[in-house]
Every structure is written in structure tokens, then in C-alpha cells.
mmCIF file of C-alpha atoms in Angstrom:
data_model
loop_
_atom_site.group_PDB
_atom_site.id
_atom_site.type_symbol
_atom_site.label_atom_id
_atom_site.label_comp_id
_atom_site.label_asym_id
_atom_site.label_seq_id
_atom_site.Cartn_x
_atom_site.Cartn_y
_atom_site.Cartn_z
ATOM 1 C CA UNK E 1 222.220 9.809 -1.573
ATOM 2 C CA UNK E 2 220.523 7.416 0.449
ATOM 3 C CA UNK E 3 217.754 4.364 -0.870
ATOM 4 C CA UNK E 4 215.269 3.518 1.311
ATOM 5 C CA UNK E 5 213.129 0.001 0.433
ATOM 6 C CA UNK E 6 210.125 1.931 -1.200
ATOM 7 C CA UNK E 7 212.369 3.548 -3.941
ATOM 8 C CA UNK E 8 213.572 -0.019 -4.455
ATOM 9 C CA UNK E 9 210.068 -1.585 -4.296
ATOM 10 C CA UNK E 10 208.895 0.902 -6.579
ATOM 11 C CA UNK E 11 211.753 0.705 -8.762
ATOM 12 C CA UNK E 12 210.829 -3.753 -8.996
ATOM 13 C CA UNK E 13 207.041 -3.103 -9.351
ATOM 14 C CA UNK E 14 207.905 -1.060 -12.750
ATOM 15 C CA UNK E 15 209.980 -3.763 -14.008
ATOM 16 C CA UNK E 16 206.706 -6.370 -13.240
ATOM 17 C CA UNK E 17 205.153 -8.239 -16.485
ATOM 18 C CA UNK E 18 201.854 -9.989 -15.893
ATOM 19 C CA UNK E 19 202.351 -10.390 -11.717
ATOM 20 C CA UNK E 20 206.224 -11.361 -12.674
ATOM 21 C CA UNK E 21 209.148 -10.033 -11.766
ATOM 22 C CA UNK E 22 212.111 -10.958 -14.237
ATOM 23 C CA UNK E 23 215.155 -11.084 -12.562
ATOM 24 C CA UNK E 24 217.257 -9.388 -15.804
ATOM 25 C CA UNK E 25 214.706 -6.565 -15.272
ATOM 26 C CA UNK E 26 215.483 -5.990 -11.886
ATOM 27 C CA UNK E 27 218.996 -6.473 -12.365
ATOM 28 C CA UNK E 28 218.765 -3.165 -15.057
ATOM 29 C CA UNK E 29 216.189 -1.363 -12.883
ATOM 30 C CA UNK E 30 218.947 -1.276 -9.903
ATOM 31 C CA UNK E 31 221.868 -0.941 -12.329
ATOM 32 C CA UNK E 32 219.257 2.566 -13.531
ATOM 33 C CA UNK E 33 218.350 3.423 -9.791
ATOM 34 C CA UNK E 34 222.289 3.466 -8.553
ATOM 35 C CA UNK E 35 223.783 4.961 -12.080
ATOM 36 C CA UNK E 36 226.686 7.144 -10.825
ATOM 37 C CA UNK E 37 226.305 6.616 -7.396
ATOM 38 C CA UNK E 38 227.194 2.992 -6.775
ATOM 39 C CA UNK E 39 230.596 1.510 -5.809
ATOM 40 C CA UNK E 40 230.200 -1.275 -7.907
ATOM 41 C CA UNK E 41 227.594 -2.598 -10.512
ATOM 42 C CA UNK E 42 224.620 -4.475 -9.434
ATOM 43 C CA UNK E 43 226.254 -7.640 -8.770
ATOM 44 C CA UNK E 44 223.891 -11.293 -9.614
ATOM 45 C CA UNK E 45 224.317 -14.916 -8.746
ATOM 46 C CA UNK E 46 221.975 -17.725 -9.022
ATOM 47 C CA UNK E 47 221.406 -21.319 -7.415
ATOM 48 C CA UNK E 48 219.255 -24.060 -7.291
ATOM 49 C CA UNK E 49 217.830 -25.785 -4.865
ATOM 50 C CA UNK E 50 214.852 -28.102 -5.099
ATOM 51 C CA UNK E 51 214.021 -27.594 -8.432
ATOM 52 C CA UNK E 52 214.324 -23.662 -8.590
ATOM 53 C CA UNK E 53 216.332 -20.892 -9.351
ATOM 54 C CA UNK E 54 217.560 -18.436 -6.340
ATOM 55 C CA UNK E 55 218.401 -15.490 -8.105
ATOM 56 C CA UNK E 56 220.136 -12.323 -5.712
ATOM 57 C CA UNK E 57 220.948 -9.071 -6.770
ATOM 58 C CA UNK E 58 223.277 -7.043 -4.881
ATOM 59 C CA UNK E 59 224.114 -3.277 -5.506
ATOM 60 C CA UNK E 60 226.483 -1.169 -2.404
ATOM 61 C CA UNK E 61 225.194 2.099 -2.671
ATOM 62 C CA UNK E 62 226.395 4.890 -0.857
ATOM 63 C CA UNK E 63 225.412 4.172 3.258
ATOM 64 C CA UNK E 64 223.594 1.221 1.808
ATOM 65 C CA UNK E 65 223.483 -2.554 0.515
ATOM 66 C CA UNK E 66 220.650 -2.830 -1.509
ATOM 67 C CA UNK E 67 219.695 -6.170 -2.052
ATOM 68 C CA UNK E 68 217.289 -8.001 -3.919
ATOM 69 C CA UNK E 69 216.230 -11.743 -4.031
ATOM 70 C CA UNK E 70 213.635 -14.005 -6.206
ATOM 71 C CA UNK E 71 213.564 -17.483 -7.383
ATOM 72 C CA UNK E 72 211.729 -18.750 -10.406
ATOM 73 C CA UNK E 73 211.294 -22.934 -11.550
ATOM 74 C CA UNK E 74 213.842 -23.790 -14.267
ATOM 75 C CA UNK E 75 217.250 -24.411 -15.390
ATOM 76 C CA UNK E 76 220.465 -21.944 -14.408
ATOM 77 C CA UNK E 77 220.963 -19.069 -16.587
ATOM 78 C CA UNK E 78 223.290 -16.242 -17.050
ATOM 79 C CA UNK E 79 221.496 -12.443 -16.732
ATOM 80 C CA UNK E 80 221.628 -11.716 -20.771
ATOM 81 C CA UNK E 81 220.896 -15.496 -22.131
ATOM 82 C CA UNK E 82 218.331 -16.444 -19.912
ATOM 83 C CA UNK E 83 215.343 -18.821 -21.591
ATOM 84 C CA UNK E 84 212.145 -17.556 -21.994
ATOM 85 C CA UNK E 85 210.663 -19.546 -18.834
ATOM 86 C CA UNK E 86 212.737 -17.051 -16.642
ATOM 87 C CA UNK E 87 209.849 -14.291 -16.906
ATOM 88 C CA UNK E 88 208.734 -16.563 -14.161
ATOM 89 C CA UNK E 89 210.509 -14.903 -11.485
ATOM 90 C CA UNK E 90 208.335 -14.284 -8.294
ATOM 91 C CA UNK E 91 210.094 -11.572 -5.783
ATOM 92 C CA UNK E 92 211.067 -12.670 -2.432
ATOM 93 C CA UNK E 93 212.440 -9.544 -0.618
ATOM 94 C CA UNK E 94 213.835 -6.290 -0.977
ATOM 95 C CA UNK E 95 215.536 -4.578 1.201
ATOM 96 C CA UNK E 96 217.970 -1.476 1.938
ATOM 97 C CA UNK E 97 220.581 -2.006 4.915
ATOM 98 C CA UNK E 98 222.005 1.003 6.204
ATOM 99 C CA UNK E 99 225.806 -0.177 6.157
ATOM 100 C CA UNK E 100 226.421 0.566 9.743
ATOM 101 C CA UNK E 101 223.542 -2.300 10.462
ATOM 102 C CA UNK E 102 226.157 -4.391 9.138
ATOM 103 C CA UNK E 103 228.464 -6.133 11.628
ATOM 104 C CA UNK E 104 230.540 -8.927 9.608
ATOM 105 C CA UNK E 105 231.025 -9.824 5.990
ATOM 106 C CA UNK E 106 232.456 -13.678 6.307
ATOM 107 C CA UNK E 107 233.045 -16.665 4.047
ATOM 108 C CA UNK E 108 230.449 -18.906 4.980
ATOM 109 C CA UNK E 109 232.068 -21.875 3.247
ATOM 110 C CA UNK E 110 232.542 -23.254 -0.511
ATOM 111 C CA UNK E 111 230.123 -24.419 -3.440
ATOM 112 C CA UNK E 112 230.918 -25.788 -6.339
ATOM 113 C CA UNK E 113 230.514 -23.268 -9.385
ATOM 114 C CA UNK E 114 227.540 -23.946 -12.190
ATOM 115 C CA UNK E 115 229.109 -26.536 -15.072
ATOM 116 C CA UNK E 116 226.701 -25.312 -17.514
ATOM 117 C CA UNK E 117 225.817 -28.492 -18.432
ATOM 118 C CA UNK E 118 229.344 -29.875 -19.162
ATOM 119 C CA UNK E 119 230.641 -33.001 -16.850
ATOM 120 C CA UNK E 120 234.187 -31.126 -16.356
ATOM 121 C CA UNK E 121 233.593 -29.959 -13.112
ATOM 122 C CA UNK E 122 236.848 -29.785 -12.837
ATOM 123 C CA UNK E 123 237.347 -27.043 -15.269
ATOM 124 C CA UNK E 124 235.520 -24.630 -11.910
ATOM 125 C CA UNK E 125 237.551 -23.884 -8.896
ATOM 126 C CA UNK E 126 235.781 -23.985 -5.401
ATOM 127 C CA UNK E 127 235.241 -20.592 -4.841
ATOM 128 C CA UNK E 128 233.907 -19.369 -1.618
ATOM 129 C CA UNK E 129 230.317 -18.171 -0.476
ATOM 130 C CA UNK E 130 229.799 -14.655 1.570
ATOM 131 C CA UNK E 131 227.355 -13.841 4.539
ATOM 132 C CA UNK E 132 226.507 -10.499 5.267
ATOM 133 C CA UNK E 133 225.576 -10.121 9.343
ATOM 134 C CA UNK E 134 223.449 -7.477 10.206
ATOM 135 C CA UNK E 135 222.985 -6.289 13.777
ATOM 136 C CA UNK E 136 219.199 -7.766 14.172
ATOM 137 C CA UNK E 137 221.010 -11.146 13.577
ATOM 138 C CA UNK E 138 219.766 -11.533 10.210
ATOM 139 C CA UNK E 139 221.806 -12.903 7.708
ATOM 140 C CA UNK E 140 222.361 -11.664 3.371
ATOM 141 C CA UNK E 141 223.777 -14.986 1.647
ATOM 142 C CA UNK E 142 225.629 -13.900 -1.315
ATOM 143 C CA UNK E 143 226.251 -17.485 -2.865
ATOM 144 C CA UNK E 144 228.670 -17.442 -6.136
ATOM 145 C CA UNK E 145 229.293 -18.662 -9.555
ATOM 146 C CA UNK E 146 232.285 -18.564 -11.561
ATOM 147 C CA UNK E 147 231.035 -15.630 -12.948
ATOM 148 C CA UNK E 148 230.167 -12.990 -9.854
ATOM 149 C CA UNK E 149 233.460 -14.531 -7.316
ATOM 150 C CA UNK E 150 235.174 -10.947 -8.772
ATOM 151 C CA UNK E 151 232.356 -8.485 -8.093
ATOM 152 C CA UNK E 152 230.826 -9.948 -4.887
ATOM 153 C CA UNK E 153 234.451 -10.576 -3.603
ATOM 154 C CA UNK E 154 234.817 -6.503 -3.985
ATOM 155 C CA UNK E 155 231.629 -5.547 -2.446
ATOM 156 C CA UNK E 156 232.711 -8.048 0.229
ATOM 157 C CA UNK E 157 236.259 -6.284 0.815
ATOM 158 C CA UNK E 158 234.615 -3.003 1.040
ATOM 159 C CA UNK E 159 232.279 -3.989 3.289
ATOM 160 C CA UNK E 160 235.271 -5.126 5.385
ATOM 161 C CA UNK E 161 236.923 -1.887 4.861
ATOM 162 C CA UNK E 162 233.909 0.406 6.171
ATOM 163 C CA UNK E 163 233.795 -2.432 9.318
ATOM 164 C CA UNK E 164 237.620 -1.488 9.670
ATOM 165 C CA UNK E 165 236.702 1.752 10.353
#
């Protein structure tokens, strides 16, 4: 079955709350729109950067990478404990890539995973970051946390498959 950005728009826009969009609402809205017909679960990481939260959710769904991405001021969270200030999340794009738009998946380099507020970095490996090329040039950064590396790393290697041929 193929997604095209409405059904994903549509699917965000029912998940709104007062001109919101919670990112563990869209997270469950994707993980209900590609039920049974997704490779892999909705897959979500987080940063921050300048005093906000970059929140991406990722779902490979049949021909297509669906992927969403928000940000909301705060502190890190994990989808299922996030604080209450997380309602705050404003949508930045959605979007449905046919997969043969894509042209590489690559590791764009290394981040340090989230310490959760413990000074033992040392407890998190280095774990790489993925870019998803698409044939207009544009670029899908899937950064990671200790938490996705698994998931993303799959969607990743089958994305690399399909590009195999």
C-alpha cells in the first residue's frame, strides 16, 4: 500500500492538542497508520540544539520512508516518560519518499549518546549518525541515541539492501 504526505498530514493534524503537535502522539498515530504493513516500528530519536528538542520519527513503509520531524523547548525525553512541557511540540515537516527517490543511506559521522543527566559519559558508546540522500539532493538526518542505534541501524541496512538492487 502506498502513503502519500496528505494521509500522513492528516494522520498528525488528528493527533494536534490546542495548535500542538506532541511528538508521543505522532509517534502512535504512525505506529496506527503503518500497523501490519511496516518493516519496522516507527523508529524516534531526539537532540538538542540551542535550547530545543529535535524530535524525528521514522517509519519504512512499503515503497516508502515516511518521516516526520518537530522540535519543542525543553529537556531530552524518552517517547513514554516525557514531562508535561513536551505537549509543546510544533511540527516541522512531513513527508513520504518514494524509496526509489532514495540514492544513499550513509553514516554521516558520530555523536555522543544522551547521559540522562548522569556525568558517566562513558557508560555510552559513540554510535554513529545516518543520512538518507534523496535524488533532489535533499538530505533525512536520522541522528541517534543509545536507545534507537538498533532500529534506525535496520531501517538503514534495508535501505541499503533495496539500493543493492
Amino acid at each position: 500500500m502506498e502513503y502519500d504526505e496528505t494521509q500522513v498530514r492528516d494522520a498528525i493534524a488528528a493527533v494536534r492538542v490546542g495548535g500542538q503537535t506532541p511528538p508521543r502522539l505522532v509517534y502512535e498515530a504512525l505506529v496506527s497508520l503503518t500497523s501490519g504493513r511496516s518493516l519496522e516500528l516507527p523508529v524516534a530519536t531526539m537532540t538538542k540544539a540551542d535550547g530545543h528538542v529535535h524530535w524525528r520519527v521514522l517509519a519504512l513503509v512499503g515503497d516508502a520512508l515516511v518521516s516526520v520531524h518537530g522540535e519543542h523547548e525543553g529537556v531530552e525525553w524518552t517517547f513514554g516518560s516525557e514531562p508535561d512541557d513536551s505537549r509543546q511540540g510544533v511540527l516541522r515537516e512531513a513527508r513520504v519518499v518514494r524509496l526509489d527517490e532514495v540514492v544513499a543511506c550513509h553514516v554521516t559521522g558520530t555523536e555522543a549518546a544522551p547521559t540522562y543527566g548522569f556525568q558517566t559519559a562513558s557508560l555510552y558508546e559513540w554510535i554513529p549518525s545516518w543520512a538518507i540522500s534523496l535524488r533532489d539532493g535533499s538530505r533525512i538526518e536520522i541522528p541517534q541515541t543509545d536507545r534507537t542505534h538498533d532500529v534506525a541501524a535496520s531501517i538503514a541496512a534495508k535501505l541499503r539492501a533495496r539500493l543493492a538492487g
